[in-house]
Amino acid sequence: MNPLILQIAVPSPLHRRFDYLPPLDVDVTVLQPGIRLRIPFGRRTTIGVLLAVSNESAIDSRKLKRSLEVLDDSPVISSDILDMVQWASDYYHYPVGEAFTAAMPALLRRGQQPAGTETTGWQLSVAGSAIDTTTLSHAARQAQVIALLRAHPQGLPRSAIDVPASVLRTLADKGWIENCNLRHSGGDQTVLASAHTLNPDQQQAVDTIRARLDGFTPFLLAGVTGSGKTEVYLELIATTLARQQQALLLVPEIGLTPQLLARFQRRFQVPLALLHSGLSDHERFTAWQQARRGEAPIIIGTRSAIFTPMARPGLIVVDEEHDASLKQQDGFRYSARDLAVWRARRLDIPVLLGSATPSLESLLNVEQGRYTQLELPERTGVAQQPAFHLLDVRKQPLQDGLSAPLLQRIRKHLDAGNQVLLFLNRRGYAPTLMCYDCDWVAECQRCDARMTWHQHDQRLHCHHCGSQRAVDSICPACHGSELHPQGQGTERVEQALREHFPDIRQVRIDRDTTRRKGELDRLLEQARNGEGRLLLGTQMLAKGHHFPNVTLVGILDADHGLFSTDFRASERMAQLIVQVAGRAGRHERPGEVIIQTCHPDHPLLQLLVKQGYPAFARAALAERRAAQMPPMSSMALLRAEASAADTAMEFLASVAKRIQAAGVRSVEVWGPVPATMERRAGRYRAQLMLQSGQRGELQRLLSGLVRQLETAKEARRVRWSVDVDPADTY
Ligand code: ADP
Ligand code: ZN
Ligand code: ZN
């Protein structure tokens, strides 16, 4: 009889499972997929995940290595996640062992045991209960803990309090918080009723989904900005909790704002498991465990939270489902939205995708009857959709990116006591430093890109590789001294606005102003409470926020995206414009949106402004259909990069030959072409585009290809990767 063989996912760049013999003295029949084992691998030992037990191996069992140790009595990876990661590893052509690495909290990968239920936690002391948190404005995180514990009088486990240990220590030293025993009855979880009566559209959406909670149905909630989508999520999550089930909410990277959390905390006085990029390994592992044990009925997280296990899964919600940040852009290039739908199907539970600007992918799924669409066509309450104006700036002299008519409108709205939001998706002072004598421009030495001039540190920064240097004072080409900044970023606009509106408090939100921890929260609060009257920022400011008194939104430069080489550029631009515009007029006062553009007659822009996003999306989808571009076809990119020029191009040319040799006629091959920015951080990049009307054919081709490339000699000179359903093509 053959010995039993363990098939294990091992962290390694190879696209396969590895076979091992079981450890000595282990009863193989009790080993379940999803447990971890310590195994020898090369010259070291590592930790792998058991995928299956088999009684055959392609390798002679006498040559198989023996695994060393079983780390878990029962699976730490639940079966739905085990299946999902394997499926995703196949679909995205990413090595299965590394796919599991991406799907597991770091501490779990390193062998740490998930602990039992936490029995002690923190609560407010009598003194702490009396603290007025407004006196703690200088200590935002202490105030945050006090507010959180005030909402949870029965106390919270350490893992539910998302601050560094030092903050808790300080509070304990002050005598404001104290340790307590936690009761895990589930009975002390309070869910408050909605503060609003749902409007008929919201009610209908909720009722439709409520009637289908017992199985897999994908829903697309298409609701204009401010139409009350979040309220629909809250209501359905409340129902899920009442059914003793857990809900998982995925949000884009910058969607996880204090405002959203506060809303959840007000409504649900239950432990929330929060998973986002700012967590320490320990915090992440704890939140993961709370979800896995079912202690946290609600899990909220960015992209990678899709890999969070749930003891009693009931509902998955993906907010802003169109957002590009839901697709991982390097390494394991999965789409969290698509995995959410996959997982919901596997778990046989509903999945709700929500957006004011749904992706063309999801709209096509609705059109083809795979998703059920629910609509919220109106804003809640008295709020109206803002009015759009295209401002032709071809004949307007722009001063620091601002036209005179826009400045007038800003003044008018400020004089009326309202807030104004200006959007410019470019940080720094100026994107170019130029010599007026000879037209030399400052470029990055490691990228095919210009350096951005930053005023705060008087240096040139490359936004692509992070390198920086002092600002040149003399032109290196002609030795002249006429070096001047060209174009504008948020820093420059902020300065210009300060001159125009010296008495108006500004809030600028971009990556430079929010580098320090807690700073984004602080600035968003100033924007929300009206302290800041003029809000200026990049896309960090554009999405999801609710600033009730903003009545004017100015989009300083809408033209980026209209003529890009990327086929998704106009879709992204339209989504961004609608999302930014959605910050205007969310309250009683009506809003207006002014878009500065040099192409006011552009048909897609016209359509968007005159008829709105649904009309735009229909036209864009028709264009994609005509061109047979995604979502009407499947696409994959083979990307390659190398330190020498031409190597990546040569490699991809050889790949193209291999593909031609395979003779799959249903797959079209485009390229190779150098990437739009060929050199980045000193490496030369190129790509090969594969496209097919038959997803299955493309998938089979890619599977064969990655196996060949693993051992191909020419592949050793480059770093290559596959990107299935790419979010961008440059
Ligand atoms: P969205 O997620 O679509 O942007 P929200 O759910 O954030 O919309 O709702 C926008 C605003 O309207 C919020 O301030 C919310 O509290 C409020 N709101 C939501 N639903 C209702 C309702 N049925 N009646 C009154 N106000 C509501
Ligand atoms: Zn010069
Ligand atoms: Zn660079």
PDB file of C-alpha atoms in Angstrom, residues 41-181:
ATOM      1  CA  PHE A  41      12.348  23.311   2.520  1.00  0.00           C
ATOM      2  CA  GLY A  42      15.678  23.698   0.805  1.00  0.00           C
ATOM      3  CA  ARG A  43      18.223  24.320   3.502  1.00  0.00           C
ATOM      4  CA  ARG A  44      15.792  25.757   5.998  1.00  0.00           C
ATOM      5  CA  THR A  45      12.521  24.883   7.632  1.00  0.00           C
ATOM      6  CA  THR A  46       9.331  26.763   6.958  1.00  0.00           C
ATOM      7  CA  ILE A  47       5.617  26.627   7.664  1.00  0.00           C
ATOM      8  CA  GLY A  48       3.126  25.367   5.113  1.00  0.00           C
ATOM      9  CA  VAL A  49      -0.619  24.867   4.939  1.00  0.00           C
ATOM     10  CA  LEU A  50      -2.069  21.419   4.383  1.00  0.00           C
ATOM     11  CA  LEU A  51      -4.254  21.416   1.276  1.00  0.00           C
ATOM     12  CA  ALA A  52      -5.092  17.743   0.930  1.00  0.00           C
ATOM     13  CA  VAL A  53      -4.108  14.243   1.910  1.00  0.00           C
ATOM     14  CA  SER A  54      -3.598  11.951  -1.034  1.00  0.00           C
ATOM     15  CA  ASN A  55      -2.441   8.422  -1.565  1.00  0.00           C
ATOM     16  CA  GLU A  56      -0.387   9.138  -4.580  1.00  0.00           C
ATOM     17  CA  SER A  57       2.386  11.445  -5.645  1.00  0.00           C
ATOM     18  CA  ALA A  58       4.132  12.032  -8.911  1.00  0.00           C
ATOM     19  CA  ILE A  59       7.339  11.704  -6.958  1.00  0.00           C
ATOM     20  CA  ASP A  60       8.683   8.401  -5.706  1.00  0.00           C
ATOM     21  CA  SER A  61       7.744   8.271  -2.031  1.00  0.00           C
ATOM     22  CA  ARG A  62      11.272   7.240  -1.123  1.00  0.00           C
ATOM     23  CA  LYS A  63      12.455  10.619  -2.364  1.00  0.00           C
ATOM     24  CA  LEU A  64       9.824  12.616  -0.498  1.00  0.00           C
ATOM     25  CA  LYS A  65      10.856  14.595   2.504  1.00  0.00           C
ATOM     26  CA  ARG A  66       9.106  14.118   5.762  1.00  0.00           C
ATOM     27  CA  SER A  67       7.276  16.995   7.382  1.00  0.00           C
ATOM     28  CA  LEU A  68       8.558  17.766  10.860  1.00  0.00           C
ATOM     29  CA  GLU A  69       5.671  18.815  13.019  1.00  0.00           C
ATOM     30  CA  VAL A  70       1.938  19.353  12.997  1.00  0.00           C
ATOM     31  CA  LEU A  71       1.241  22.813  14.419  1.00  0.00           C
ATOM     32  CA  ASP A  72      -2.554  22.731  14.777  1.00  0.00           C
ATOM     33  CA  ASP A  73      -5.110  20.274  16.131  1.00  0.00           C
ATOM     34  CA  SER A  74      -7.815  21.775  13.982  1.00  0.00           C
ATOM     35  CA  PRO A  75      -7.714  23.944  10.846  1.00  0.00           C
ATOM     36  CA  VAL A  76      -6.630  27.559  11.296  1.00  0.00           C
ATOM     37  CA  ILE A  77      -7.689  28.244   7.717  1.00  0.00           C
ATOM     38  CA  SER A  78     -11.406  27.685   7.282  1.00  0.00           C
ATOM     39  CA  SER A  79     -12.524  25.589   4.357  1.00  0.00           C
ATOM     40  CA  ASP A  80     -14.097  28.485   2.443  1.00  0.00           C
ATOM     41  CA  ILE A  81     -10.855  30.447   2.625  1.00  0.00           C
ATOM     42  CA  LEU A  82      -8.823  27.365   1.816  1.00  0.00           C
ATOM     43  CA  ASP A  83     -10.887  26.908  -1.339  1.00  0.00           C
ATOM     44  CA  MET A  84     -10.956  30.601  -2.195  1.00  0.00           C
ATOM     45  CA  VAL A  85      -7.185  31.061  -1.959  1.00  0.00           C
ATOM     46  CA  GLN A  86      -6.570  27.999  -4.105  1.00  0.00           C
ATOM     47  CA  TRP A  87      -9.074  29.200  -6.641  1.00  0.00           C
ATOM     48  CA  ALA A  88      -7.528  32.670  -6.643  1.00  0.00           C
ATOM     49  CA  SER A  89      -4.043  31.238  -6.977  1.00  0.00           C
ATOM     50  CA  ASP A  90      -5.207  29.424 -10.133  1.00  0.00           C
ATOM     51  CA  TYR A  91      -7.199  32.315 -11.507  1.00  0.00           C
ATOM     52  CA  TYR A  92      -4.571  34.998 -10.915  1.00  0.00           C
ATOM     53  CA  HIS A  93      -1.702  32.610 -11.701  1.00  0.00           C
ATOM     54  CA  TYR A  94       0.071  33.373  -8.493  1.00  0.00           C
ATOM     55  CA  PRO A  95       2.031  30.695  -6.614  1.00  0.00           C
ATOM     56  CA  VAL A  96      -0.280  28.972  -4.162  1.00  0.00           C
ATOM     57  CA  GLY A  97       2.147  29.077  -1.235  1.00  0.00           C
ATOM     58  CA  GLU A  98       2.641  32.814  -1.607  1.00  0.00           C
ATOM     59  CA  ALA A  99      -1.078  33.299  -2.058  1.00  0.00           C
ATOM     60  CA  PHE A 100      -1.564  31.783   1.396  1.00  0.00           C
ATOM     61  CA  THR A 101       1.186  33.993   2.739  1.00  0.00           C
ATOM     62  CA  ALA A 102      -0.784  37.005   1.524  1.00  0.00           C
ATOM     63  CA  ALA A 103      -3.996  35.634   2.985  1.00  0.00           C
ATOM     64  CA  MET A 104      -2.694  34.986   6.506  1.00  0.00           C
ATOM     65  CA  PRO A 105      -1.834  37.431   9.291  1.00  0.00           C
ATOM     66  CA  ALA A 106       1.947  37.568   9.714  1.00  0.00           C
ATOM     67  CA  LEU A 107       1.861  36.032  13.170  1.00  0.00           C
ATOM     68  CA  LEU A 108      -0.128  33.071  11.906  1.00  0.00           C
ATOM     69  CA  ARG A 109       2.378  32.482   9.114  1.00  0.00           C
ATOM     70  CA  ARG A 110       5.158  32.541  11.644  1.00  0.00           C
ATOM     71  CA  GLY A 111       3.561  29.773  13.633  1.00  0.00           C
ATOM     72  CA  GLN A 112       1.795  31.626  16.427  1.00  0.00           C
ATOM     73  CA  GLN A 113      -1.208  29.838  17.882  1.00  0.00           C
ATOM     74  CA  PRO A 114      -4.588  31.517  17.773  1.00  0.00           C
ATOM     75  CA  ALA A 115      -5.482  32.008  21.438  1.00  0.00           C
ATOM     76  CA  GLY A 116      -8.669  31.190  23.250  1.00  0.00           C
ATOM     77  CA  THR A 117     -11.253  33.795  24.016  1.00  0.00           C
ATOM     78  CA  GLU A 118     -10.008  36.920  25.774  1.00  0.00           C
ATOM     79  CA  THR A 119     -11.484  37.035  29.239  1.00  0.00           C
ATOM     80  CA  THR A 120     -10.212  40.371  30.464  1.00  0.00           C
ATOM     81  CA  GLY A 121     -10.365  43.806  28.984  1.00  0.00           C
ATOM     82  CA  TRP A 122     -10.641  47.514  29.780  1.00  0.00           C
ATOM     83  CA  GLN A 123     -13.443  49.669  31.061  1.00  0.00           C
ATOM     84  CA  LEU A 124     -13.769  53.265  32.227  1.00  0.00           C
ATOM     85  CA  SER A 125     -13.140  53.982  35.899  1.00  0.00           C
ATOM     86  CA  VAL A 126     -15.480  56.296  37.779  1.00  0.00           C
ATOM     87  CA  ALA A 127     -13.005  59.133  37.207  1.00  0.00           C
ATOM     88  CA  GLY A 128     -12.736  58.207  33.548  1.00  0.00           C
ATOM     89  CA  SER A 129     -16.495  58.300  33.103  1.00  0.00           C
ATOM     90  CA  ALA A 130     -16.487  61.910  34.212  1.00  0.00           C
ATOM     91  CA  ILE A 131     -13.868  63.106  31.732  1.00  0.00           C
ATOM     92  CA  ASP A 132     -14.952  65.710  29.241  1.00  0.00           C
ATOM     93  CA  THR A 133     -13.242  64.482  26.069  1.00  0.00           C
ATOM     94  CA  THR A 134     -13.233  67.946  24.528  1.00  0.00           C
ATOM     95  CA  THR A 135     -10.523  68.831  27.048  1.00  0.00           C
ATOM     96  CA  LEU A 136      -8.400  66.132  25.416  1.00  0.00           C
ATOM     97  CA  SER A 137      -8.121  67.734  22.002  1.00  0.00           C
ATOM     98  CA  HIS A 138      -4.343  67.553  22.316  1.00  0.00           C
ATOM     99  CA  ALA A 139      -4.543  63.805  22.979  1.00  0.00           C
ATOM    100  CA  ALA A 140      -6.791  62.512  20.251  1.00  0.00           C
ATOM    101  CA  ARG A 141      -6.139  58.862  20.876  1.00  0.00           C
ATOM    102  CA  GLN A 142      -6.868  59.083  24.566  1.00  0.00           C
ATOM    103  CA  ALA A 143     -10.121  60.828  23.733  1.00  0.00           C
ATOM    104  CA  GLN A 144     -10.862  58.105  21.216  1.00  0.00           C
ATOM    105  CA  VAL A 145     -10.403  55.363  23.820  1.00  0.00           C
ATOM    106  CA  ILE A 146     -12.589  57.149  26.325  1.00  0.00           C
ATOM    107  CA  ALA A 147     -15.338  57.663  23.759  1.00  0.00           C
ATOM    108  CA  LEU A 148     -15.106  54.046  22.702  1.00  0.00           C
ATOM    109  CA  LEU A 149     -15.277  52.696  26.250  1.00  0.00           C
ATOM    110  CA  ARG A 150     -18.119  55.052  27.054  1.00  0.00           C
ATOM    111  CA  ALA A 151     -20.038  53.353  24.256  1.00  0.00           C
ATOM    112  CA  HIS A 152     -19.165  49.957  25.726  1.00  0.00           C
ATOM    113  CA  PRO A 153     -19.909  50.147  29.448  1.00  0.00           C
ATOM    114  CA  GLN A 154     -19.366  46.391  29.827  1.00  0.00           C
ATOM    115  CA  GLY A 155     -15.764  46.814  28.765  1.00  0.00           C
ATOM    116  CA  LEU A 156     -13.850  45.810  25.662  1.00  0.00           C
ATOM    117  CA  PRO A 157     -11.045  43.350  25.036  1.00  0.00           C
ATOM    118  CA  ARG A 158      -7.665  44.906  24.327  1.00  0.00           C
ATOM    119  CA  SER A 159      -7.959  43.719  20.746  1.00  0.00           C
ATOM    120  CA  ALA A 160     -11.016  45.859  20.162  1.00  0.00           C
ATOM    121  CA  ILE A 161      -9.232  49.045  21.210  1.00  0.00           C
ATOM    122  CA  ASP A 162      -7.210  50.193  18.266  1.00  0.00           C
ATOM    123  CA  VAL A 163      -4.464  52.244  19.901  1.00  0.00           C
ATOM    124  CA  PRO A 164      -0.873  51.509  20.916  1.00  0.00           C
ATOM    125  CA  ALA A 165      -0.349  49.974  24.347  1.00  0.00           C
ATOM    126  CA  SER A 166       1.307  53.194  25.524  1.00  0.00           C
ATOM    127  CA  VAL A 167      -1.977  55.080  25.219  1.00  0.00           C
ATOM    128  CA  LEU A 168      -3.747  52.560  27.434  1.00  0.00           C
ATOM    129  CA  ARG A 169      -0.880  52.691  29.914  1.00  0.00           C
ATOM    130  CA  THR A 170      -1.129  56.462  30.110  1.00  0.00           C
ATOM    131  CA  LEU A 171      -4.869  56.294  30.664  1.00  0.00           C
ATOM    132  CA  ALA A 172      -4.472  53.605  33.320  1.00  0.00           C
ATOM    133  CA  ASP A 173      -1.766  55.670  35.061  1.00  0.00           C
ATOM    134  CA  LYS A 174      -4.151  58.610  35.142  1.00  0.00           C
ATOM    135  CA  GLY A 175      -6.699  56.319  36.737  1.00  0.00           C
ATOM    136  CA  TRP A 176      -9.222  56.804  33.948  1.00  0.00           C
ATOM    137  CA  ILE A 177      -9.436  53.216  32.760  1.00  0.00           C
ATOM    138  CA  GLU A 178      -9.144  49.912  34.578  1.00  0.00           C
ATOM    139  CA  ASN A 179      -9.032  46.207  33.872  1.00  0.00           C
ATOM    140  CA  CYS A 180     -12.248  44.255  33.999  1.00  0.00           C
ATOM    141  CA  ASN A 181     -13.579  40.787  33.343  1.00  0.00           C
TER     142      ASN A 181
END
